[in-house]
Amino acid sequence: MSKINLGEEVKKLLLAGIGAAATTVEKSEEILDDLIRKGELTVEQGKILNQELKRTVRETTQKKDKEDVQDKEVDFEEFVKSLSPEEFSKLKEQMSRAENE
C-alpha cells in the first residue's frame, strides 16, 4: 500500500484553485486598466467593476473549494472501504502516528 497524505493532497487542490482565481483576477485587472486607458471606462467605473469581480471570484473559489473537499471526502471513504483488514490496520497506525506528531 502506498503512503497516504490526504492533508497534502487537499492542500495541493486548494492551492491550485487559489492560483487559478488569482490569475483570473490579475488578467481581469489588466483588461480593466486597458479600458480605462482607452477612455472606455472611467476610473471610478473600473474600480467598481474590479471590486465586484474580486468579490465574485472569492465567492466562487470558496464554493468550489468546499465542493472539492466534499468530493475528496467521498473518494476517501470509498478508498477506506476498499482496503483489506491488514491495509486498514496499517492506515490506522499511520494516522495515529501522524496525530501524535
Coordinates of N, CA and C in Angstrom, one line a residue:
M1 N 0.9 -1.2 0.0 CA 0.0 0.0 0.0 C 0.9 1.2 0.0
S2 N 0.6 2.2 -0.8 CA 1.4 3.4 -0.9 C 1.0 4.3 0.3
K3 N 1.9 5.1 0.7 CA 1.8 6.1 1.8 C 0.7 7.1 1.4
I4 N -0.2 7.4 2.3 CA -1.3 8.3 2.0 C -1.0 9.6 2.8
N5 N -1.2 10.7 2.1 CA -1.1 12.0 2.8 C -2.2 12.9 2.3
L6 N -3.4 12.6 2.8 CA -4.6 13.3 2.4 C -4.5 14.8 2.6
G7 N -3.9 15.2 3.7 CA -3.8 16.6 4.0 C -3.0 17.3 2.9
E8 N -2.0 16.7 2.5 CA -1.1 17.3 1.4 C -1.9 17.4 0.1
E9 N -2.7 16.3 -0.2 CA -3.5 16.3 -1.4 C -4.5 17.4 -1.4
V10 N -5.2 17.6 -0.3 CA -6.2 18.6 -0.2 C -5.6 20.0 -0.3
K11 N -4.4 20.2 0.3 CA -3.6 21.4 0.3 C -3.3 21.8 -1.2
K12 N -2.8 20.8 -1.9 CA -2.5 21.0 -3.3 C -3.7 21.4 -4.1
L13 N -4.8 20.8 -3.8 CA -6.1 21.1 -4.5 C -6.5 22.5 -4.3
L14 N -6.5 22.9 -3.0 CA -6.9 24.3 -2.6 C -5.9 25.3 -3.3
L15 N -4.6 25.0 -3.2 CA -3.7 26.0 -3.8 C -3.9 26.1 -5.3
A16 N -4.2 25.0 -6.0 CA -4.5 25.1 -7.4 C -5.7 26.0 -7.7
G17 N -6.7 25.9 -6.9 CA -7.9 26.7 -7.1 C -7.6 28.2 -6.8
I18 N -6.8 28.4 -5.8 CA -6.5 29.8 -5.4 C -5.6 30.4 -6.5
G19 N -4.7 29.6 -7.1 CA -3.8 30.1 -8.1 C -4.6 30.4 -9.4
A20 N -5.6 29.6 -9.7 CA -6.4 29.9 -10.9 C -7.2 31.2 -10.7
A21 N -7.7 31.3 -9.5 CA -8.5 32.5 -9.2 C -7.6 33.8 -9.2
A22 N -6.4 33.7 -8.7 CA -5.5 34.8 -8.7 C -5.2 35.2 -10.1
T23 N -4.9 34.2 -10.9 CA -4.6 34.5 -12.3 C -5.7 35.2 -13.0
T24 N -7.0 34.8 -12.8 CA -8.1 35.4 -13.4 C -8.3 36.8 -12.9
V25 N -8.1 37.1 -11.6 CA -8.2 38.4 -11.1 C -7.2 39.3 -11.8
E26 N -5.9 38.9 -11.8 CA -4.8 39.7 -12.4 C -5.1 40.0 -13.9
K27 N -5.6 39.0 -14.6 CA -5.9 39.3 -16.1 C -7.0 40.2 -16.2
S28 N -8.0 40.1 -15.4 CA -9.2 41.0 -15.4 C -8.8 42.4 -15.1
E29 N -7.9 42.6 -14.1 CA -7.4 43.9 -13.7 C -6.7 44.5 -14.9
E30 N -5.9 43.7 -15.6 CA -5.2 44.2 -16.8 C -6.2 44.7 -17.9
I31 N -7.2 44.0 -18.1 CA -8.3 44.4 -19.1 C -9.0 45.6 -18.6
L32 N -9.3 45.7 -17.4 CA -10.0 46.9 -16.9 C -9.1 48.2 -17.0
D33 N -7.8 48.0 -16.6 CA -6.8 49.1 -16.8 C -6.7 49.5 -18.2
D34 N -6.7 48.6 -19.1 CA -6.6 48.9 -20.6 C -7.8 49.7 -21.0
L35 N -9.0 49.3 -20.6 CA -10.2 50.0 -20.9 C -10.2 51.4 -20.4
I36 N -9.7 51.6 -19.2 CA -9.6 52.9 -18.6 C -8.7 53.8 -19.4
R37 N -7.5 53.2 -19.8 CA -6.6 54.0 -20.6 C -7.2 54.4 -21.9
K38 N -8.0 53.5 -22.5 CA -8.6 53.9 -23.8 C -9.8 54.8 -23.6
G39 N -10.2 55.1 -22.4 CA -11.2 56.0 -22.1 C -12.6 55.4 -22.2
E40 N -12.7 54.1 -22.4 CA -14.0 53.4 -22.5 C -14.6 53.2 -21.1
L41 N -13.9 53.4 -20.1 CA -14.4 53.3 -18.7 C -13.8 54.5 -17.9
T42 N -14.5 55.0 -17.0 CA -13.9 55.9 -16.1 C -13.2 55.2 -15.0
V43 N -12.3 55.8 -14.3 CA -11.5 55.2 -13.2 C -12.5 54.7 -12.2
E44 N -13.5 55.4 -11.8 CA -14.5 55.0 -10.8 C -15.2 53.7 -11.3
Q45 N -15.6 53.7 -12.5 CA -16.3 52.5 -13.0 C -15.4 51.3 -13.0
G46 N -14.1 51.5 -13.3 CA -13.2 50.5 -13.3 C -13.0 49.9 -11.9
K47 N -12.9 50.8 -10.9 CA -12.8 50.4 -9.5 C -14.0 49.5 -9.1
I48 N -15.1 50.0 -9.4 CA -16.4 49.3 -9.0 C -16.4 47.9 -9.7
L49 N -16.1 47.8 -11.0 CA -16.1 46.6 -11.7 C -15.0 45.6 -11.1
N50 N -13.9 46.2 -10.7 CA -12.8 45.4 -10.2 C -13.2 44.8 -8.8
Q51 N -13.8 45.6 -8.0 CA -14.3 45.2 -6.7 C -15.3 44.1 -6.8
E52 N -16.2 44.3 -7.7 CA -17.3 43.3 -8.0 C -16.7 42.0 -8.5
L53 N -15.7 42.1 -9.4 CA -15.0 40.9 -9.9 C -14.3 40.1 -8.8
K54 N -13.6 40.8 -7.9 CA -12.9 40.2 -6.8 C -13.8 39.5 -5.9
R55 N -15.0 40.1 -5.6 CA -16.0 39.5 -4.7 C -16.5 38.2 -5.4
T56 N -16.9 38.3 -6.6 CA -17.4 37.1 -7.3 C -16.4 36.0 -7.4
V57 N -15.2 36.3 -7.7 CA -14.1 35.3 -7.7 C -13.9 34.7 -6.4
R58 N -13.9 35.5 -5.3 CA -13.8 35.0 -4.0 C -14.9 34.0 -3.6
E59 N -16.1 34.4 -3.9 CA -17.3 33.6 -3.6 C -17.3 32.3 -4.4
T60 N -16.9 32.4 -5.7 CA -16.8 31.2 -6.5 C -15.8 30.2 -6.0
T61 N -14.6 30.8 -5.7 CA -13.5 30.0 -5.2 C -13.9 29.3 -3.9
Q62 N -14.5 30.0 -3.0 CA -14.9 29.4 -1.7 C -15.9 28.2 -1.9
K63 N -16.8 28.5 -2.8 CA -17.8 27.4 -3.1 C -17.2 26.2 -3.8
K64 N -16.3 26.4 -4.7 CA -15.6 25.4 -5.4 C -14.7 24.6 -4.4
D65 N -14.0 25.3 -3.5 CA -13.1 24.6 -2.6 C -13.9 23.7 -1.7
K66 N -15.1 24.2 -1.2 CA -16.0 23.3 -0.4 C -16.4 22.1 -1.1
E67 N -16.8 22.3 -2.4 CA -17.2 21.1 -3.2 C -16.1 20.1 -3.4
D68 N -14.9 20.6 -3.7 CA -13.7 19.8 -3.9 C -13.4 19.0 -2.6
V69 N -13.5 19.6 -1.5 CA -13.2 18.9 -0.2 C -14.3 17.8 0.0
Q70 N -15.5 18.1 -0.3 CA -16.6 17.1 -0.1 C -16.3 16.0 -1.1
D71 N -15.9 16.2 -2.3 CA -15.6 15.2 -3.2 C -14.5 14.3 -2.7
K72 N -13.4 14.9 -2.2 CA -12.3 14.2 -1.6 C -12.7 13.3 -0.5
E73 N -13.7 13.8 0.4 CA -14.2 13.0 1.5 C -14.8 11.8 1.0
V74 N -15.7 11.9 -0.1 CA -16.3 10.7 -0.6 C -15.3 9.8 -1.2
D75 N -14.3 10.3 -1.9 CA -13.3 9.4 -2.5 C -12.5 8.7 -1.4
F76 N -12.3 9.4 -0.3 CA -11.5 8.8 0.8 C -12.3 7.7 1.4
E77 N -13.6 7.9 1.6 CA -14.5 6.9 2.2 C -14.5 5.6 1.3
E78 N -14.6 5.8 0.0 CA -14.6 4.7 -0.9 C -13.3 4.0 -0.8
F79 N -12.2 4.7 -0.7 CA -10.9 4.2 -0.6 C -10.8 3.3 0.6
V80 N -11.2 3.8 1.7 CA -11.1 3.1 3.0 C -11.9 1.8 2.9
K81 N -13.1 1.9 2.3 CA -14.0 0.7 2.2 C -13.3 -0.4 1.3
S82 N -12.4 0.0 0.4 CA -11.8 -0.9 -0.5 C -10.6 -1.6 0.1
L83 N -10.1 -1.2 1.3 CA -8.9 -1.7 1.9 C -9.2 -3.1 2.6
S84 N -8.1 -3.9 2.5 CA -8.2 -5.2 3.2 C -8.0 -4.9 4.7
P85 N -8.4 -5.8 5.6 CA -8.2 -5.6 7.0 C -6.8 -5.2 7.4
E86 N -5.8 -5.8 6.7 CA -4.4 -5.6 7.0 C -4.1 -4.1 6.6
E87 N -4.5 -3.7 5.4 CA -4.2 -2.4 4.9 C -4.9 -1.3 5.8
F88 N -6.1 -1.6 6.2 CA -6.8 -0.7 7.1 C -6.1 -0.5 8.4
S89 N -5.6 -1.6 9.0 CA -4.8 -1.6 10.2 C -3.6 -0.7 10.0
K90 N -2.9 -0.8 8.9 CA -1.7 0.0 8.7 C -2.1 1.5 8.5
L91 N -3.2 1.7 7.9 CA -3.6 3.1 7.7 C -3.9 3.7 9.1
K92 N -4.6 3.0 10.0 CA -4.9 3.5 11.3 C -3.6 3.8 12.1
E93 N -2.6 2.9 11.9 CA -1.3 3.1 12.6 C -0.7 4.4 12.1
Q94 N -0.7 4.6 10.8 CA -0.1 5.8 10.2 C -0.8 7.1 10.7
M95 N -2.2 7.0 10.7 CA -2.9 8.2 11.2 C -2.7 8.5 12.6
S96 N -2.5 7.4 13.4 CA -2.2 7.6 14.9 C -0.9 8.2 15.1
R97 N 0.1 7.8 14.3 CA 1.4 8.4 14.4 C 1.4 9.8 14.0
A98 N 0.7 10.1 12.9 CA 0.6 11.5 12.4 C -0.1 12.4 13.4
E99 N -1.1 11.9 14.1 CA -1.8 12.6 15.1 C -0.9 13.0 16.3
N100 N 0.0 12.1 16.6 CA 0.9 12.3 17.8 C 2.1 13.2 17.5
E101 N 2.3 13.4 16.2 CA 3.5 14.3 15.8 C 3.2 15.7 16.1

